Amino acid sequence: MAKGPVFDELAIHQWQVHCDSCNAELNFEFMVESKLGVKAQKPAANARIAELGWKTDGEKHLCKKCQEKAA
C-alpha cells in the first residue's frame, strides 16, 4: 500500500528564471495541487528551484556556478 499525501488534482507548470549574475537560464517544471490556486505557485516554484541547486533571494536568482564563485 502506498503512503504519502493524497492529491485531488495536480497542475503542472513550466517556468523559467535567469541567474541575476551570469544570465544563465533555468527551465523547470513543478506541480501544485489545483485547489490551492495561484497563491501556491510561487512557493512551489521556489522549492523546485532550490531542489535544482539554484538559490532564490526575493526576486533574484543565482545558479550553482555563481553561488560557488560567491562563496
PDB file of C-alpha atoms in Angstrom:
ATOM      1  CA  MET A   1       0.000   0.000   0.000  1.00  0.00           C
ATOM      2  CA  ALA A   2       1.368   3.426  -0.929  1.00  0.00           C
ATOM      3  CA  LYS A   3       1.785   6.034   1.777  1.00  0.00           C
ATOM      4  CA  GLY A   4       2.053   9.773   1.381  1.00  0.00           C
ATOM      5  CA  PRO A   5      -0.061  12.816   0.661  1.00  0.00           C
ATOM      6  CA  VAL A   6      -3.307  12.463  -1.229  1.00  0.00           C
ATOM      7  CA  PHE A   7      -3.850  14.924  -4.070  1.00  0.00           C
ATOM      8  CA  ASP A   8      -7.164  15.666  -5.730  1.00  0.00           C
ATOM      9  CA  GLU A   9      -5.770  17.184  -8.921  1.00  0.00           C
ATOM     10  CA  LEU A  10      -2.277  18.405  -9.730  1.00  0.00           C
ATOM     11  CA  ALA A  11      -1.484  21.272 -12.067  1.00  0.00           C
ATOM     12  CA  ILE A  12       1.905  21.108 -13.779  1.00  0.00           C
ATOM     13  CA  HIS A  13       3.521  24.451 -14.560  1.00  0.00           C
ATOM     14  CA  GLN A  14       6.562  25.249 -16.669  1.00  0.00           C
ATOM     15  CA  TRP A  15       8.536  28.353 -15.722  1.00  0.00           C
ATOM     16  CA  GLN A  16      11.944  29.796 -16.426  1.00  0.00           C
ATOM     17  CA  VAL A  17      14.259  32.002 -14.413  1.00  0.00           C
ATOM     18  CA  HIS A  18      17.583  33.652 -15.192  1.00  0.00           C
ATOM     19  CA  CYS A  19      20.638  33.945 -12.998  1.00  0.00           C
ATOM     20  CA  ASP A  20      20.990  37.583 -11.972  1.00  0.00           C
ATOM     21  CA  SER A  21      24.784  37.251 -12.083  1.00  0.00           C
ATOM     22  CA  CYS A  22      25.571  35.466 -15.375  1.00  0.00           C
ATOM     23  CA  ASN A  23      22.127  35.348 -17.058  1.00  0.00           C
ATOM     24  CA  ALA A  24      22.118  31.514 -17.239  1.00  0.00           C
ATOM     25  CA  GLU A  25      18.629  30.199 -17.898  1.00  0.00           C
ATOM     26  CA  LEU A  26      16.795  27.530 -15.906  1.00  0.00           C
ATOM     27  CA  ASN A  27      13.690  25.986 -17.468  1.00  0.00           C
ATOM     28  CA  PHE A  28      11.824  23.826 -14.982  1.00  0.00           C
ATOM     29  CA  GLU A  29       8.513  22.191 -14.205  1.00  0.00           C
ATOM     30  CA  PHE A  30       6.772  21.977 -10.861  1.00  0.00           C
ATOM     31  CA  MET A  31       3.468  20.708  -9.552  1.00  0.00           C
ATOM     32  CA  VAL A  32       0.855  22.404  -7.401  1.00  0.00           C
ATOM     33  CA  GLU A  33      -2.388  20.989  -6.127  1.00  0.00           C
ATOM     34  CA  SER A  34      -5.031  22.730  -8.249  1.00  0.00           C
ATOM     35  CA  LYS A  35      -7.339  23.604  -5.367  1.00  0.00           C
ATOM     36  CA  LEU A  36      -4.561  25.710  -3.754  1.00  0.00           C
ATOM     37  CA  GLY A  37      -4.753  28.177  -6.634  1.00  0.00           C
ATOM     38  CA  VAL A  38      -2.308  30.758  -7.937  1.00  0.00           C
ATOM     39  CA  LYS A  39      -1.058  31.763  -4.472  1.00  0.00           C
ATOM     40  CA  ALA A  40       0.621  28.349  -4.106  1.00  0.00           C
ATOM     41  CA  GLN A  41       2.585  28.586  -7.362  1.00  0.00           C
ATOM     42  CA  LYS A  42       5.429  30.856  -6.219  1.00  0.00           C
ATOM     43  CA  PRO A  43       6.301  28.868  -3.057  1.00  0.00           C
ATOM     44  CA  ALA A  44       6.192  25.624  -5.072  1.00  0.00           C
ATOM     45  CA  ALA A  45       8.382  27.143  -7.793  1.00  0.00           C
ATOM     46  CA  ASN A  46      10.901  28.386  -5.213  1.00  0.00           C
ATOM     47  CA  ALA A  47      11.044  24.924  -3.645  1.00  0.00           C
ATOM     48  CA  ARG A  48      11.701  23.365  -7.064  1.00  0.00           C
ATOM     49  CA  ILE A  49      14.392  25.950  -7.863  1.00  0.00           C
ATOM     50  CA  ALA A  50      16.138  25.025  -4.595  1.00  0.00           C
ATOM     51  CA  GLU A  51      15.863  21.297  -5.424  1.00  0.00           C
ATOM     52  CA  LEU A  52      17.675  22.033  -8.683  1.00  0.00           C
ATOM     53  CA  GLY A  53      20.544  23.724  -6.824  1.00  0.00           C
ATOM     54  CA  TRP A  54      19.744  27.351  -7.537  1.00  0.00           C
ATOM     55  CA  LYS A  55      19.365  29.999  -4.834  1.00  0.00           C
ATOM     56  CA  THR A  56      16.461  32.429  -4.604  1.00  0.00           C
ATOM     57  CA  ASP A  57      16.684  35.688  -2.682  1.00  0.00           C
ATOM     58  CA  GLY A  58      13.449  37.623  -3.089  1.00  0.00           C
ATOM     59  CA  GLU A  59      13.114  38.096  -6.834  1.00  0.00           C
ATOM     60  CA  LYS A  60      16.802  37.388  -7.549  1.00  0.00           C
ATOM     61  CA  HIS A  61      18.223  34.010  -8.566  1.00  0.00           C
ATOM     62  CA  LEU A  62      21.755  32.581  -8.544  1.00  0.00           C
ATOM     63  CA  CYS A  63      22.834  29.497 -10.491  1.00  0.00           C
ATOM     64  CA  LYS A  64      25.145  26.851  -8.995  1.00  0.00           C
ATOM     65  CA  LYS A  65      28.283  28.272 -10.653  1.00  0.00           C
ATOM     66  CA  CYS A  66      27.682  31.812  -9.419  1.00  0.00           C
ATOM     67  CA  GLN A  67      26.970  30.531  -5.907  1.00  0.00           C
ATOM     68  CA  GLU A  68      30.361  28.776  -5.945  1.00  0.00           C
ATOM     69  CA  LYS A  69      32.103  31.950  -7.158  1.00  0.00           C
ATOM     70  CA  ALA A  70      30.463  33.983  -4.381  1.00  0.00           C
ATOM     71  CA  ALA A  71      31.500  31.500  -1.652  1.00  0.00           C
TER      72      ALA A  71
END
